[in-house]
PDB file of C-alpha atoms and ligand atoms in Angstrom:
ATOM      1  CA  MET A 139      15.851  -2.637 -11.530  1.00  0.00           C
ATOM      2  CA  ALA A 140      15.252   0.335  -9.028  1.00  0.00           C
ATOM      3  CA  VAL A 141      11.697   0.692  -8.608  1.00  0.00           C
ATOM      4  CA  THR A 142      10.961   4.607  -8.945  1.00  0.00           C
ATOM      5  CA  ILE A 143       7.927   6.948  -8.852  1.00  0.00           C
ATOM      6  CA  ASN A 144       6.918   5.277 -12.506  1.00  0.00           C
ATOM      7  CA  THR A 145       7.238   2.018 -11.552  1.00  0.00           C
ATOM      8  CA  LEU A 146       4.518   2.754  -8.740  1.00  0.00           C
ATOM      9  CA  ARG A 147       2.201   4.683 -12.124  1.00  0.00           C
ATOM     10  CA  GLU A 148       2.662   1.298 -14.205  1.00  0.00           C
ATOM     11  CA  TYR A 149       1.564  -0.958 -11.160  1.00  0.00           C
ATOM     12  CA  LYS A 150      -1.694   1.677 -10.844  1.00  0.00           C
ATOM     13  CA  GLN A 151      -2.211   1.645 -14.509  1.00  0.00           C
ATOM     14  CA  LYS A 152      -2.119  -2.080 -14.904  1.00  0.00           C
ATOM     15  CA  GLY A 153      -4.425  -2.461 -11.698  1.00  0.00           C
ATOM     16  CA  GLU A 154      -1.333  -4.534  -9.834  1.00  0.00           C
ATOM     17  CA  ALA A 155      -1.080  -3.748  -5.785  1.00  0.00           C
ATOM     18  CA  PHE A 156       2.212  -3.133  -4.421  1.00  0.00           C
ATOM     19  CA  ALA A 157       3.768  -3.635  -1.593  1.00  0.00           C
ATOM     20  CA  VAL A 158       5.471  -0.787   1.371  1.00  0.00           C
ATOM     21  CA  LEU A 159       6.708  -2.092   4.447  1.00  0.00           C
ATOM     22  CA  THR A 160       8.277   0.322   7.315  1.00  0.00           C
ATOM     23  CA  SER A 161      12.388  -0.040   8.001  1.00  0.00           C
ATOM     24  CA  TYR A 162      14.189   1.263  10.288  1.00  0.00           C
ATOM     25  CA  ASP A 163      17.718  -0.221   9.676  1.00  0.00           C
ATOM     26  CA  ALA A 164      20.227  -1.492   7.050  1.00  0.00           C
ATOM     27  CA  THR A 165      19.420  -5.493   8.152  1.00  0.00           C
ATOM     28  CA  PHE A 166      15.425  -4.283   7.997  1.00  0.00           C
ATOM     29  CA  ALA A 167      16.195  -2.863   4.268  1.00  0.00           C
ATOM     30  CA  GLN A 168      17.764  -5.375   3.229  1.00  0.00           C
ATOM     31  CA  ILE A 169      15.490  -8.375   3.898  1.00  0.00           C
ATOM     32  CA  VAL A 170      12.629  -6.501   2.802  1.00  0.00           C
ATOM     33  CA  SER A 171      13.772  -5.036  -0.921  1.00  0.00           C
ATOM     34  CA  GLU A 172      15.123  -8.454  -1.240  1.00  0.00           C
ATOM     35  CA  ALA A 173      11.432  -9.940  -0.491  1.00  0.00           C
ATOM     36  CA  GLY A 174      10.444  -7.674  -3.345  1.00  0.00           C
ATOM     37  CA  VAL A 175       8.627  -4.594  -1.307  1.00  0.00           C
ATOM     38  CA  ASP A 176       8.443  -2.023  -3.573  1.00  0.00           C
ATOM     39  CA  VAL A 177       8.681   1.054  -1.284  1.00  0.00           C
ATOM     40  CA  ILE A 178      10.391   1.464   2.151  1.00  0.00           C
ATOM     41  CA  LEU A 179       8.741   4.022   4.371  1.00  0.00           C
ATOM     42  CA  ILE A 180      11.014   5.024   7.296  1.00  0.00           C
ATOM     43  CA  GLY A 181       8.198   6.072   9.025  1.00  0.00           C
ATOM     44  CA  ASP A 182       7.791   8.566  12.725  1.00  0.00           C
ATOM     45  CA  SER A 183       6.543   5.543  13.755  1.00  0.00           C
ATOM     46  CA  LEU A 184       9.992   4.571  15.168  1.00  0.00           C
ATOM     47  CA  GLY A 185       9.604   7.393  18.012  1.00  0.00           C
ATOM     48  CA  MET A 186       6.756   4.196  18.988  1.00  0.00           C
ATOM     49  CA  VAL A 187       8.241   1.265  17.902  1.00  0.00           C
ATOM     50  CA  LEU A 188      11.797   2.456  18.377  1.00  0.00           C
ATOM     51  CA  GLN A 189      11.851   4.955  21.166  1.00  0.00           C
ATOM     52  CA  GLY A 190       8.964   3.425  22.677  1.00  0.00           C
ATOM     53  CA  HIS A 191       6.906   7.168  23.171  1.00  0.00           C
ATOM     54  CA  ASP A 192       3.071   6.933  22.975  1.00  0.00           C
ATOM     55  CA  SER A 193       3.148   8.968  19.894  1.00  0.00           C
ATOM     56  CA  THR A 194       5.027   9.916  16.675  1.00  0.00           C
ATOM     57  CA  LEU A 195       5.523  13.941  17.902  1.00  0.00           C
ATOM     58  CA  PRO A 196       9.079  14.105  19.976  1.00  0.00           C
ATOM     59  CA  VAL A 197      10.577  12.460  16.617  1.00  0.00           C
ATOM     60  CA  THR A 198      13.351  15.119  15.437  1.00  0.00           C
ATOM     61  CA  LEU A 199      14.850  15.630  11.584  1.00  0.00           C
ATOM     62  CA  GLU A 200      18.470  14.502  13.015  1.00  0.00           C
ATOM     63  CA  GLN A 201      16.438  11.405  13.906  1.00  0.00           C
ATOM     64  CA  MET A 202      14.610  11.096  10.251  1.00  0.00           C
ATOM     65  CA  VAL A 203      18.186  11.078   8.851  1.00  0.00           C
ATOM     66  CA  TYR A 204      19.695   9.111  10.887  1.00  0.00           C
ATOM     67  CA  HIS A 205      17.916   5.637  10.090  1.00  0.00           C
ATOM     68  CA  THR A 206      17.565   7.693   6.598  1.00  0.00           C
ATOM     69  CA  ARG A 207      21.094   6.889   6.403  1.00  0.00           C
ATOM     70  CA  CYS A 208      20.941   3.364   7.882  1.00  0.00           C
ATOM     71  CA  VAL A 209      18.023   2.288   5.424  1.00  0.00           C
ATOM     72  CA  ALA A 210      19.787   3.586   2.565  1.00  0.00           C
ATOM     73  CA  GLN A 211      23.067   1.438   3.403  1.00  0.00           C
ATOM     74  CA  GLY A 212      20.681  -1.926   2.782  1.00  0.00           C
ATOM     75  CA  ASN A 213      18.298  -0.909   0.718  1.00  0.00           C
ATOM     76  CA  ARG A 214      18.209  -3.198  -2.138  1.00  0.00           C
ATOM     77  CA  GLY A 215      16.476  -1.229  -4.666  1.00  0.00           C
ATOM     78  CA  ALA A 216      13.395  -0.441  -3.631  1.00  0.00           C
ATOM     79  CA  LEU A 217      11.951   3.342  -3.303  1.00  0.00           C
ATOM     80  CA  ILE A 218      12.931   5.200   0.017  1.00  0.00           C
ATOM     81  CA  MET A 219      10.366   7.175   1.072  1.00  0.00           C
ATOM     82  CA  ALA A 220      11.384   9.364   3.965  1.00  0.00           C
ATOM     83  CA  ASP A 221       8.640  10.935   6.576  1.00  0.00           C
ATOM     84  CA  MET A 222       8.637  14.539   7.621  1.00  0.00           C
ATOM     85  CA  PRO A 223       8.653  14.478  11.746  1.00  0.00           C
ATOM     86  CA  PHE A 224       5.836  16.630  13.201  1.00  0.00           C
ATOM     87  CA  MET A 225       6.380  20.610  12.896  1.00  0.00           C
ATOM     88  CA  SER A 226       9.649  20.045  10.311  1.00  0.00           C
ATOM     89  CA  TYR A 227       7.498  21.553   7.666  1.00  0.00           C
ATOM     90  CA  GLY A 228       5.437  24.187   9.040  1.00  0.00           C
ATOM     91  CA  THR A 229       6.563  26.444   6.468  1.00  0.00           C
ATOM     92  CA  VAL A 230       7.347  25.925   2.846  1.00  0.00           C
ATOM     93  CA  GLN A 231      10.867  27.200   3.700  1.00  0.00           C
ATOM     94  CA  GLN A 232      11.389  24.719   6.595  1.00  0.00           C
ATOM     95  CA  ALA A 233      10.033  21.947   4.561  1.00  0.00           C
ATOM     96  CA  LEU A 234      12.616  23.067   1.774  1.00  0.00           C
ATOM     97  CA  ASP A 235      15.532  22.465   4.280  1.00  0.00           C
ATOM     98  CA  ASN A 236      13.989  20.046   5.904  1.00  0.00           C
ATOM     99  CA  ALA A 237      13.599  17.758   3.098  1.00  0.00           C
ATOM    100  CA  ALA A 238      16.449  18.219   1.409  1.00  0.00           C
ATOM    101  CA  GLN A 239      18.450  17.286   4.479  1.00  0.00           C
ATOM    102  CA  LEU A 240      16.351  13.258   3.881  1.00  0.00           C
ATOM    103  CA  MET A 241      17.282  12.960   0.233  1.00  0.00           C
ATOM    104  CA  ARG A 242      20.834  13.940   0.967  1.00  0.00           C
ATOM    105  CA  ALA A 243      20.939  10.857   3.143  1.00  0.00           C
ATOM    106  CA  GLY A 244      18.881   8.688   0.360  1.00  0.00           C
ATOM    107  CA  ALA A 245      15.280   9.686   0.324  1.00  0.00           C
ATOM    108  CA  HIS A 246      13.733   9.229  -2.923  1.00  0.00           C
ATOM    109  CA  MET A 247      10.843  10.886  -1.592  1.00  0.00           C
ATOM    110  CA  VAL A 248       9.416  12.176   1.773  1.00  0.00           C
ATOM    111  CA  LYS A 249       5.875  12.188   3.026  1.00  0.00           C
ATOM    112  CA  LEU A 250       3.503  14.630   4.886  1.00  0.00           C
ATOM    113  CA  GLU A 251       0.744  14.429   6.671  1.00  0.00           C
ATOM    114  CA  GLY A 252      -2.241  17.170   6.377  1.00  0.00           C
ATOM    115  CA  THR A 253      -4.291  18.363   4.579  1.00  0.00           C
ATOM    116  CA  ASP A 254      -5.228  21.483   1.413  1.00  0.00           C
ATOM    117  CA  TRP A 255      -2.819  23.831   4.262  1.00  0.00           C
ATOM    118  CA  MET A 256      -0.020  21.892   2.352  1.00  0.00           C
ATOM    119  CA  LYS A 257      -0.640  22.381  -1.578  1.00  0.00           C
ATOM    120  CA  ASP A 258       2.277  25.197  -0.992  1.00  0.00           C
ATOM    121  CA  THR A 259       4.702  23.377   0.436  1.00  0.00           C
ATOM    122  CA  ILE A 260       4.080  20.806  -2.349  1.00  0.00           C
ATOM    123  CA  ARG A 261       4.091  22.634  -4.875  1.00  0.00           C
ATOM    124  CA  ALA A 262       7.376  24.169  -3.772  1.00  0.00           C
ATOM    125  CA  LEU A 263       9.252  20.698  -3.289  1.00  0.00           C
ATOM    126  CA  SER A 264       7.755  19.245  -5.893  1.00  0.00           C
ATOM    127  CA  GLU A 265       9.035  22.116  -8.777  1.00  0.00           C
ATOM    128  CA  ARG A 266      12.597  21.748  -6.929  1.00  0.00           C
ATOM    129  CA  GLY A 267      12.725  17.894  -7.255  1.00  0.00           C
ATOM    130  CA  VAL A 268      11.647  16.527  -4.446  1.00  0.00           C
ATOM    131  CA  PRO A 269       8.848  14.031  -4.668  1.00  0.00           C
ATOM    132  CA  VAL A 270       6.507  13.599  -2.170  1.00  0.00           C
ATOM    133  CA  CYS A 271       3.528  11.467  -0.623  1.00  0.00           C
ATOM    134  CA  ALA A 272       0.745  13.534   1.169  1.00  0.00           C
ATOM    135  CA  HIS A 273      -0.462  11.014   4.150  1.00  0.00           C
ATOM    136  CA  LEU A 274      -4.218  11.769   4.767  1.00  0.00           C
ATOM    137  CA  GLY A 275      -7.397  10.511   7.097  1.00  0.00           C
ATOM    138  CA  LEU A 276      -5.623   9.266  10.584  1.00  0.00           C
ATOM    139  CA  THR A 277      -2.468  11.431  10.255  1.00  0.00           C
ATOM    140  CA  PRO A 278      -0.752  10.588  13.759  1.00  0.00           C
ATOM    141  CA  GLN A 279       0.887  13.919  13.933  1.00  0.00           C
ATOM    142  CA  PHE A 280      -2.412  15.237  14.481  1.00  0.00           C
ATOM    143  CA  VAL A 281      -3.703  12.814  17.142  1.00  0.00           C
ATOM    144  CA  ASN A 282      -4.269  15.994  19.636  1.00  0.00           C
ATOM    145  CA  LYS A 283      -6.276  17.308  17.271  1.00  0.00           C
ATOM    146  CA  PHE A 284      -7.917  14.035  16.875  1.00  0.00           C
ATOM    147  CA  GLY A 285      -8.394  13.438  20.600  1.00  0.00           C
ATOM    148  CA  GLY A 286      -7.280  10.455  19.947  1.00  0.00           C
ATOM    149  CA  TYR A 287      -6.361   7.680  17.109  1.00  0.00           C
ATOM    150  CA  LYS A 288      -9.609   7.314  15.232  1.00  0.00           C
ATOM    151  CA  VAL A 289     -11.140   6.165  12.156  1.00  0.00           C
ATOM    152  CA  GLN A 290     -11.165   9.599   9.646  1.00  0.00           C
ATOM    153  CA  GLY A 291     -14.064  10.440   7.110  1.00  0.00           C
ATOM    154  CA  ARG A 292     -17.195   8.098   8.043  1.00  0.00           C
ATOM    155  CA  ASP A 293     -19.638  10.981   7.349  1.00  0.00           C
ATOM    156  CA  GLU A 294     -20.915  11.726   3.743  1.00  0.00           C
ATOM    157  CA  LYS A 295     -19.368  15.753   4.325  1.00  0.00           C
ATOM    158  CA  ALA A 296     -15.718  14.546   5.858  1.00  0.00           C
ATOM    159  CA  ALA A 297     -16.004  11.767   2.823  1.00  0.00           C
ATOM    160  CA  GLU A 298     -16.187  14.606   0.593  1.00  0.00           C
ATOM    161  CA  LEU A 299     -14.268  16.896   1.663  1.00  0.00           C
ATOM    162  CA  MET A 300     -11.143  13.962   2.112  1.00  0.00           C
ATOM    163  CA  ILE A 301     -11.356  13.225  -2.021  1.00  0.00           C
ATOM    164  CA  GLU A 302     -11.242  17.216  -2.631  1.00  0.00           C
ATOM    165  CA  HIS A 303      -8.103  17.398  -0.019  1.00  0.00           C
ATOM    166  CA  ALA A 304      -6.887  13.998  -2.382  1.00  0.00           C
ATOM    167  CA  CYS A 305      -7.502  16.156  -5.722  1.00  0.00           C
ATOM    168  CA  ALA A 306      -5.980  19.237  -4.737  1.00  0.00           C
ATOM    169  CA  LEU A 307      -2.949  17.957  -3.090  1.00  0.00           C
ATOM    170  CA  GLU A 308      -2.280  15.958  -6.388  1.00  0.00           C
ATOM    171  CA  ASP A 309      -2.988  19.059  -8.220  1.00  0.00           C
ATOM    172  CA  ALA A 310      -0.303  20.744  -5.889  1.00  0.00           C
ATOM    173  CA  GLY A 311       2.228  18.042  -7.404  1.00  0.00           C
ATOM    174  CA  ALA A 312       1.633  14.501  -5.064  1.00  0.00           C
ATOM    175  CA  ASP A 313       3.034  11.973  -6.814  1.00  0.00           C
ATOM    176  CA  VAL A 314       1.737   9.766  -4.009  1.00  0.00           C
ATOM    177  CA  ILE A 315      -1.482  10.063  -1.859  1.00  0.00           C
ATOM    178  CA  LEU A 316      -1.423   7.729   1.326  1.00  0.00           C
ATOM    179  CA  LEU A 317      -4.413   7.032   3.139  1.00  0.00           C
ATOM    180  CA  GLU A 318      -4.819   5.551   7.153  1.00  0.00           C
ATOM    181  CA  CYS A 319      -7.817   4.383   8.799  1.00  0.00           C
ATOM    182  CA  VAL A 320     -10.643   5.488   6.670  1.00  0.00           C
ATOM    183  CA  PRO A 321     -13.718   3.066   5.409  1.00  0.00           C
ATOM    184  CA  SER A 322     -12.917   1.011   2.668  1.00  0.00           C
ATOM    185  CA  PRO A 323     -15.219   2.531   0.615  1.00  0.00           C
ATOM    186  CA  LEU A 324     -13.663   5.955   1.060  1.00  0.00           C
ATOM    187  CA  ALA A 325     -10.226   4.681  -0.053  1.00  0.00           C
ATOM    188  CA  ALA A 326     -11.746   3.028  -3.189  1.00  0.00           C
ATOM    189  CA  ARG A 327     -13.069   6.661  -4.400  1.00  0.00           C
ATOM    190  CA  ILE A 328      -9.935   8.768  -3.874  1.00  0.00           C
ATOM    191  CA  THR A 329      -8.302   5.741  -5.206  1.00  0.00           C
ATOM    192  CA  GLN A 330     -10.501   6.118  -8.643  1.00  0.00           C
ATOM    193  CA  ALA A 331     -10.095  10.083  -8.415  1.00  0.00           C
ATOM    194  CA  VAL A 332      -6.899  10.706  -8.547  1.00  0.00           C
ATOM    195  CA  GLN A 333      -4.031   9.498 -10.958  1.00  0.00           C
ATOM    196  CA  ALA A 334      -1.435   9.326  -8.510  1.00  0.00           C
ATOM    197  CA  PRO A 335      -0.537   5.216  -6.665  1.00  0.00           C
ATOM    198  CA  VAL A 336      -2.576   5.302  -3.540  1.00  0.00           C
ATOM    199  CA  ILE A 337      -1.255   3.510  -0.631  1.00  0.00           C
ATOM    200  CA  GLY A 338      -3.769   2.186   1.813  1.00  0.00           C
ATOM    201  CA  ILE A 339      -3.299   1.159   5.977  1.00  0.00           C
ATOM    202  CA  GLY A 340      -6.826  -0.147   7.332  1.00  0.00           C
ATOM    203  CA  ALA A 341      -8.034   1.644   4.320  1.00  0.00           C
ATOM    204  CA  GLY A 342      -9.182  -1.558   2.775  1.00  0.00           C
ATOM    205  CA  ALA A 343      -8.009  -3.611  -0.443  1.00  0.00           C
ATOM    206  CA  ASP A 344      -8.616  -1.433  -2.953  1.00  0.00           C
ATOM    207  CA  THR A 345      -5.774   1.106  -2.810  1.00  0.00           C
ATOM    208  CA  ASP A 346      -3.386   0.895  -5.254  1.00  0.00           C
ATOM    209  CA  GLY A 347      -0.687  -0.372  -2.418  1.00  0.00           C
ATOM    210  CA  GLN A 348      -0.450  -1.556   1.431  1.00  0.00           C
ATOM    211  CA  VAL A 349       1.971  -0.351   4.080  1.00  0.00           C
ATOM    212  CA  LEU A 350       2.130  -1.850   7.727  1.00  0.00           C
ATOM    213  CA  VAL A 351       4.745  -1.025  10.411  1.00  0.00           C
ATOM    214  CA  VAL A 352       6.957  -4.053  10.036  1.00  0.00           C
ATOM    215  CA  HIS A 353       7.227  -4.889  13.664  1.00  0.00           C
ATOM    216  CA  ASP A 354       3.528  -5.059  13.426  1.00  0.00           C
ATOM    217  CA  MET A 355       3.575  -7.668  10.368  1.00  0.00           C
ATOM    218  CA  LEU A 356       5.866 -10.135  12.437  1.00  0.00           C
ATOM    219  CA  GLY A 357       4.065  -9.880  15.647  1.00  0.00           C
ATOM    220  CA  LEU A 358       5.709  -7.787  17.278  1.00  0.00           C
ATOM    221  CA  THR A 359       2.805  -5.258  18.957  1.00  0.00           C
ATOM    222  CA  THR A 360       2.941  -4.372  22.418  1.00  0.00           C
ATOM    223  CA  GLY A 361      -0.733  -3.230  23.789  1.00  0.00           C
ATOM    224  CA  ARG A 362      -2.896  -3.611  21.185  1.00  0.00           C
ATOM    225  CA  THR A 363      -3.366  -4.582  17.824  1.00  0.00           C
ATOM    226  CA  PRO A 364      -4.546  -2.593  15.171  1.00  0.00           C
ATOM    227  CA  LYS A 365      -8.271  -4.222  13.628  1.00  0.00           C
ATOM    228  CA  PHE A 366      -5.823  -3.816   9.839  1.00  0.00           C
ATOM    229  CA  VAL A 367      -2.905  -5.695  11.332  1.00  0.00           C
ATOM    230  CA  LYS A 368      -1.946  -9.417  10.582  1.00  0.00           C
ATOM    231  CA  ASN A 369       1.192 -11.359  11.373  1.00  0.00           C
ATOM    232  CA  PHE A 370       2.386 -12.980   9.077  1.00  0.00           C
ATOM    233  CA  LEU A 371       5.476 -14.348  10.999  1.00  0.00           C
ATOM    234  CA  ALA A 372       2.377 -16.824  12.521  1.00  0.00           C
ATOM    235  CA  GLU A 373       1.764 -18.803   9.595  1.00  0.00           C
ATOM    236  CA  THR A 374       5.880 -19.423   7.974  1.00  0.00           C
ATOM    237  CA  GLY A 375       8.651 -20.044   9.621  1.00  0.00           C
ATOM    238  CA  SER A 376      10.554 -17.181   9.523  1.00  0.00           C
ATOM    239  CA  VAL A 377      10.512 -12.724   9.170  1.00  0.00           C
ATOM    240  CA  GLN A 378      12.108 -13.752   5.485  1.00  0.00           C
ATOM    241  CA  GLU A 379       9.314 -15.806   4.882  1.00  0.00           C
ATOM    242  CA  ALA A 380       6.542 -13.814   6.698  1.00  0.00           C
ATOM    243  CA  ILE A 381       7.968 -10.766   4.459  1.00  0.00           C
ATOM    244  CA  ALA A 382       7.391 -12.463   1.052  1.00  0.00           C
ATOM    245  CA  ALA A 383       4.851 -13.917   2.194  1.00  0.00           C
ATOM    246  CA  TYR A 384       3.087 -10.362   3.238  1.00  0.00           C
ATOM    247  CA  VAL A 385       4.231  -9.067  -0.237  1.00  0.00           C
ATOM    248  CA  LYS A 386       2.095 -12.502  -1.511  1.00  0.00           C
ATOM    249  CA  ALA A 387      -0.622 -11.651  -0.152  1.00  0.00           C
ATOM    250  CA  VAL A 388      -0.688  -7.503  -1.049  1.00  0.00           C
ATOM    251  CA  ARG A 389       0.107  -8.601  -5.116  1.00  0.00           C
ATOM    252  CA  GLU A 390      -2.858 -11.371  -4.904  1.00  0.00           C
ATOM    253  CA  ARG A 391      -5.135  -9.111  -2.984  1.00  0.00           C
ATOM    254  CA  THR A 392      -5.669 -11.612  -0.206  1.00  0.00           C
ATOM    255  CA  PHE A 393      -4.664  -8.996   2.179  1.00  0.00           C
ATOM    256  CA  PRO A 394      -6.082  -7.025   3.739  1.00  0.00           C
ATOM    257  CA  ALA A 395      -9.805  -8.406   4.388  1.00  0.00           C
ATOM    258  CA  GLU A 396     -12.786  -7.956   5.423  1.00  0.00           C
ATOM    259  CA  GLU A 397     -11.613  -8.351   8.970  1.00  0.00           C
ATOM    260  CA  HIS A 398      -8.774  -5.963   8.563  1.00  0.00           C
ATOM    261  CA  THR A 399     -11.269  -3.368   6.921  1.00  0.00           C
ATOM    262  CA  PHE A 400     -13.376  -0.174   8.169  1.00  0.00           C
ATOM    263  CA  LYS A 401     -16.512  -0.261   6.338  1.00  0.00           C
ATOM    264  CA  ALA A 402     -17.932   2.685   7.264  1.00  0.00           C
TER     265      ALA A 402
HETATM  266  O1  KIV B 787       4.694   6.204  10.973  1.00  0.00           O
HETATM  267  C1  KIV B 787       4.676   5.492   9.895  1.00  0.00           C
HETATM  268  O2  KIV B 787       5.472   4.057   9.641  1.00  0.00           O
HETATM  269  C2  KIV B 787       3.367   5.027   8.860  1.00  0.00           C
HETATM  270  C3  KIV B 787       2.645   4.236   8.333  1.00  0.00           C
HETATM  271  C4  KIV B 787       2.334   3.712   8.944  1.00  0.00           C
HETATM  272  C5  KIV B 787       2.369   4.562   7.242  1.00  0.00           C
HETATM  273  O3  KIV B 787       3.412   7.160   8.822  1.00  0.00           O
HETATM  274 NA1   NA B 788       4.512   8.537   9.782  1.00  0.00          NA
END
């Protein structure tokens, strides 16, 4: 049965963790969905892992549409989430026009990075039938404002602000929240504070779901490996088995372990 937003809500209600991975092409989409990954993310991380840029900023909507089409061809029942790239949702109208292109290409949900300024945008998308994932914490499109890729929400003031933003975006219509590189106690608080399923990366073991860039979990990281990454290919014999091991570890909550987690 195809995964829908209701499937993710049921997981949250039952306390069952679900697995998310990125894919950018049909082959990976098929392998990942057949391995039991519930959500496939066409991440704008493709700007780094496919295109070789040092940030996600150069990625265009046209490129996201192309990769979303490729993934939709290979997908076998996962929910397809597509990133809206940098400055493709600067205004509400832009967000509507550009989300429409991603939905037509096969996405079931779009993901936007930001804080409470996105309320009107999320409400407009949601009211018109576009489910939204709100990405908070380390939002890579803001790398130039952050001055680097840094863990977010480390002091109590920043933590409380992030909880407020998550709640405000849920109220505006966000169906899923994604937290990147936040201390695990904060991720746990946000997961409790919202009804929406929360997906984490570098956010500890207490979120409702986990996501990794597929290249990273296959040991294909070039440069420094982030703390939250685990190479699942190292302990298995094939890409298929590595992805199955990741799904199992997420469901059993053995991944992420302490060593993959920011405590404060
Ligand atoms: O672009 C991406 O792959 C992402 C995940 C790392 C959450 O946004
Ligand atoms: Na992204």
